[in-house]
Amino acid sequence: MCDIYKRGLLSTALKQFGHDSTLWKLQEDNDPKHTSKLAVNWKRNNGVHEIQWSSMSSDLAPIENVWQLLKINLRRKKMESYQSLVSAIKREWKSLPSELAIKLVHSMNNQMSEVIESDGDFILR
């Protein structure tokens, strides 16, 4: 996990913001790999500041809708190897319309209202 942070997160943050780590914050869900002692210590030691995020926040993360759509589309395909799975994921990702991102971001006002109405619990649909 720390190698992913180093190669992906820090290299991208350096390109975008330089060495000033106060210009950005990391948002992650509370998946155990993000909250392990190793990951937490690595982020602390490397100046990564995080947004505190509720463990019941999937309704407030537009990417969760994207993952669900990808899973649905991939279930329809037959993959016979790891490489065919990776290729299928890449094809599906590239085929997502850019309008989807805009639609998901614009849906956040309604999502926020529903989460507030449910006292922070999951939204039932």
PDB file of C-alpha atoms in Angstrom:
ATOM      1  CA  MET A   1       0.000   0.000   0.000  1.00  0.00           C
ATOM      2  CA  CYS A   2       2.786   2.429   0.890  1.00  0.00           C
ATOM      3  CA  ASP A   3       4.429   1.867  -2.484  1.00  0.00           C
ATOM      4  CA  ILE A   4       1.153   2.906  -4.136  1.00  0.00           C
ATOM      5  CA  TYR A   5       1.047   6.036  -1.988  1.00  0.00           C
ATOM      6  CA  LYS A   6       4.649   6.844  -2.874  1.00  0.00           C
ATOM      7  CA  ARG A   7       4.474   6.190  -6.626  1.00  0.00           C
ATOM      8  CA  GLY A   8       0.899   7.339  -7.244  1.00  0.00           C
ATOM      9  CA  LEU A   9      -0.192   9.792  -4.597  1.00  0.00           C
ATOM     10  CA  LEU A  10       3.008  11.661  -3.778  1.00  0.00           C
ATOM     11  CA  SER A  11       4.304  11.868  -7.335  1.00  0.00           C
ATOM     12  CA  THR A  12       0.969  13.270  -8.539  1.00  0.00           C
ATOM     13  CA  ALA A  13       0.700  15.681  -5.603  1.00  0.00           C
ATOM     14  CA  LEU A  14       4.240  16.941  -6.220  1.00  0.00           C
ATOM     15  CA  LYS A  15       3.435  17.625  -9.881  1.00  0.00           C
ATOM     16  CA  GLN A  16       0.216  19.439  -9.009  1.00  0.00           C
ATOM     17  CA  PHE A  17       1.155  21.294  -5.807  1.00  0.00           C
ATOM     18  CA  GLY A  18       4.934  21.184  -5.431  1.00  0.00           C
ATOM     19  CA  HIS A  19       6.351  20.488  -1.990  1.00  0.00           C
ATOM     20  CA  ASP A  20       3.619  22.374  -0.087  1.00  0.00           C
ATOM     21  CA  SER A  21       1.541  19.542   1.365  1.00  0.00           C
ATOM     22  CA  THR A  22      -0.853  22.044   2.959  1.00  0.00           C
ATOM     23  CA  LEU A  23      -2.359  22.758  -0.481  1.00  0.00           C
ATOM     24  CA  TRP A  24      -4.109  19.403  -0.717  1.00  0.00           C
ATOM     25  CA  LYS A  25      -5.768  16.717   1.418  1.00  0.00           C
ATOM     26  CA  LEU A  26      -6.350  13.044   0.811  1.00  0.00           C
ATOM     27  CA  GLN A  27      -9.841  11.579   1.003  1.00  0.00           C
ATOM     28  CA  GLU A  28     -10.098   7.825   1.492  1.00  0.00           C
ATOM     29  CA  ASP A  29     -12.796   5.549   2.766  1.00  0.00           C
ATOM     30  CA  ASN A  30     -12.172   3.592   5.938  1.00  0.00           C
ATOM     31  CA  ASP A  31     -11.090   0.420   4.192  1.00  0.00           C
ATOM     32  CA  PRO A  32      -8.708  -1.498   6.485  1.00  0.00           C
ATOM     33  CA  LYS A  33      -5.806  -1.083   4.065  1.00  0.00           C
ATOM     34  CA  HIS A  34      -6.109   2.721   4.422  1.00  0.00           C
ATOM     35  CA  THR A  35      -6.358   2.636   8.219  1.00  0.00           C
ATOM     36  CA  SER A  36      -3.659   0.054   8.964  1.00  0.00           C
ATOM     37  CA  LYS A  37      -0.835   1.160  11.269  1.00  0.00           C
ATOM     38  CA  LEU A  38       1.611   0.895   8.379  1.00  0.00           C
ATOM     39  CA  ALA A  39      -0.478   3.135   6.086  1.00  0.00           C
ATOM     40  CA  VAL A  40      -1.331   5.651   8.830  1.00  0.00           C
ATOM     41  CA  ASN A  41       2.316   5.952   9.904  1.00  0.00           C
ATOM     42  CA  TRP A  42       3.513   6.272   6.312  1.00  0.00           C
ATOM     43  CA  LYS A  43       1.041   9.085   5.584  1.00  0.00           C
ATOM     44  CA  ARG A  44       1.967  10.867   8.823  1.00  0.00           C
ATOM     45  CA  ASN A  45       5.721  10.545   8.155  1.00  0.00           C
ATOM     46  CA  ASN A  46       5.309  11.844   4.599  1.00  0.00           C
ATOM     47  CA  GLY A  47       3.168  14.873   5.428  1.00  0.00           C
ATOM     48  CA  VAL A  48      -0.060  13.538   3.929  1.00  0.00           C
ATOM     49  CA  HIS A  49      -3.042  15.350   5.447  1.00  0.00           C
ATOM     50  CA  GLU A  50      -6.369  13.552   5.344  1.00  0.00           C
ATOM     51  CA  ILE A  51     -10.010  14.558   5.382  1.00  0.00           C
ATOM     52  CA  GLN A  52     -11.735  12.642   8.169  1.00  0.00           C
ATOM     53  CA  TRP A  53     -14.400  10.561   6.501  1.00  0.00           C
ATOM     54  CA  SER A  54     -17.296   8.608   7.952  1.00  0.00           C
ATOM     55  CA  SER A  55     -17.217   4.858   7.506  1.00  0.00           C
ATOM     56  CA  MET A  56     -20.830   5.087   6.359  1.00  0.00           C
ATOM     57  CA  SER A  57     -20.072   7.577   3.605  1.00  0.00           C
ATOM     58  CA  SER A  58     -20.468   5.593   0.396  1.00  0.00           C
ATOM     59  CA  ASP A  59     -23.542   7.670  -0.466  1.00  0.00           C
ATOM     60  CA  LEU A  60     -21.318  10.761  -0.480  1.00  0.00           C
ATOM     61  CA  ALA A  61     -18.635   9.332  -2.744  1.00  0.00           C
ATOM     62  CA  PRO A  62     -19.550   9.596  -6.436  1.00  0.00           C
ATOM     63  CA  ILE A  63     -16.808   7.118  -7.328  1.00  0.00           C
ATOM     64  CA  GLU A  64     -18.799   4.384  -5.551  1.00  0.00           C
ATOM     65  CA  ASN A  65     -21.455   4.733  -8.265  1.00  0.00           C
ATOM     66  CA  VAL A  66     -18.769   4.390 -10.926  1.00  0.00           C
ATOM     67  CA  TRP A  67     -17.368   1.234  -9.296  1.00  0.00           C
ATOM     68  CA  GLN A  68     -20.866  -0.254  -9.171  1.00  0.00           C
ATOM     69  CA  LEU A  69     -21.460   0.510 -12.850  1.00  0.00           C
ATOM     70  CA  LEU A  70     -18.107  -1.042 -13.782  1.00  0.00           C
ATOM     71  CA  LYS A  71     -18.916  -4.171 -11.757  1.00  0.00           C
ATOM     72  CA  ILE A  72     -22.296  -4.543 -13.474  1.00  0.00           C
ATOM     73  CA  ASN A  73     -20.751  -4.156 -16.928  1.00  0.00           C
ATOM     74  CA  LEU A  74     -17.892  -6.555 -16.147  1.00  0.00           C
ATOM     75  CA  ARG A  75     -20.210  -9.279 -14.823  1.00  0.00           C
ATOM     76  CA  ARG A  76     -21.617  -9.603 -18.344  1.00  0.00           C
ATOM     77  CA  LYS A  77     -18.203 -10.490 -19.750  1.00  0.00           C
ATOM     78  CA  LYS A  78     -16.315 -13.750 -19.565  1.00  0.00           C
ATOM     79  CA  MET A  79     -12.702 -13.354 -18.516  1.00  0.00           C
ATOM     80  CA  GLU A  80     -10.443 -16.364 -18.671  1.00  0.00           C
ATOM     81  CA  SER A  81      -7.273 -14.844 -17.283  1.00  0.00           C
ATOM     82  CA  TYR A  82      -6.008 -12.052 -15.084  1.00  0.00           C
ATOM     83  CA  GLN A  83      -4.787 -10.168 -18.170  1.00  0.00           C
ATOM     84  CA  SER A  84      -8.199 -10.385 -19.857  1.00  0.00           C
ATOM     85  CA  LEU A  85      -9.767  -8.998 -16.656  1.00  0.00           C
ATOM     86  CA  VAL A  86      -7.302  -6.086 -16.586  1.00  0.00           C
ATOM     87  CA  SER A  87      -7.955  -5.378 -20.281  1.00  0.00           C
ATOM     88  CA  ALA A  88     -11.722  -5.494 -19.764  1.00  0.00           C
ATOM     89  CA  ILE A  89     -11.517  -3.100 -16.807  1.00  0.00           C
ATOM     90  CA  LYS A  90      -9.429  -0.653 -18.848  1.00  0.00           C
ATOM     91  CA  ARG A  91     -11.852  -0.838 -21.803  1.00  0.00           C
ATOM     92  CA  GLU A  92     -14.877  -0.297 -19.548  1.00  0.00           C
ATOM     93  CA  TRP A  93     -13.183   2.619 -17.759  1.00  0.00           C
ATOM     94  CA  LYS A  94     -12.325   4.319 -21.073  1.00  0.00           C
ATOM     95  CA  SER A  95     -15.867   3.797 -22.351  1.00  0.00           C
ATOM     96  CA  LEU A  96     -17.466   5.705 -19.470  1.00  0.00           C
ATOM     97  CA  PRO A  97     -18.910   8.968 -20.806  1.00  0.00           C
ATOM     98  CA  SER A  98     -17.471  12.174 -19.332  1.00  0.00           C
ATOM     99  CA  GLU A  99     -21.052  13.338 -18.786  1.00  0.00           C
ATOM    100  CA  LEU A 100     -21.359  10.624 -16.135  1.00  0.00           C
ATOM    101  CA  ALA A 101     -18.889  12.434 -13.874  1.00  0.00           C
ATOM    102  CA  ILE A 102     -20.801  15.695 -14.254  1.00  0.00           C
ATOM    103  CA  LYS A 103     -24.108  13.963 -13.525  1.00  0.00           C
ATOM    104  CA  LEU A 104     -22.713  12.276 -10.406  1.00  0.00           C
ATOM    105  CA  VAL A 105     -21.228  15.497  -9.042  1.00  0.00           C
ATOM    106  CA  HIS A 106     -24.489  17.359  -9.644  1.00  0.00           C
ATOM    107  CA  SER A 107     -26.380  14.624  -7.778  1.00  0.00           C
ATOM    108  CA  MET A 108     -24.451  15.402  -4.580  1.00  0.00           C
ATOM    109  CA  ASN A 109     -26.892  18.115  -3.397  1.00  0.00           C
ATOM    110  CA  ASN A 110     -29.713  15.578  -3.271  1.00  0.00           C
ATOM    111  CA  GLN A 111     -27.424  12.931  -1.781  1.00  0.00           C
ATOM    112  CA  MET A 112     -26.339  15.312   1.002  1.00  0.00           C
ATOM    113  CA  SER A 113     -29.944  16.175   1.825  1.00  0.00           C
ATOM    114  CA  GLU A 114     -30.905  12.501   2.005  1.00  0.00           C
ATOM    115  CA  VAL A 115     -27.908  11.620   4.203  1.00  0.00           C
ATOM    116  CA  ILE A 116     -28.737  14.501   6.567  1.00  0.00           C
ATOM    117  CA  GLU A 117     -32.365  13.379   6.644  1.00  0.00           C
ATOM    118  CA  SER A 118     -31.258   9.838   7.543  1.00  0.00           C
ATOM    119  CA  ASP A 119     -29.024  11.148  10.378  1.00  0.00           C
ATOM    120  CA  GLY A 120     -25.871  10.122   8.516  1.00  0.00           C
ATOM    121  CA  ASP A 121     -26.987   6.572   7.912  1.00  0.00           C
ATOM    122  CA  PHE A 122     -27.052   4.861   4.522  1.00  0.00           C
ATOM    123  CA  ILE A 123     -29.644   6.086   2.044  1.00  0.00           C
ATOM    124  CA  LEU A 124     -32.233   3.447   1.243  1.00  0.00           C
ATOM    125  CA  ARG A 125     -33.229   3.304  -2.425  1.00  0.00           C
TER     126      ARG A 125
END
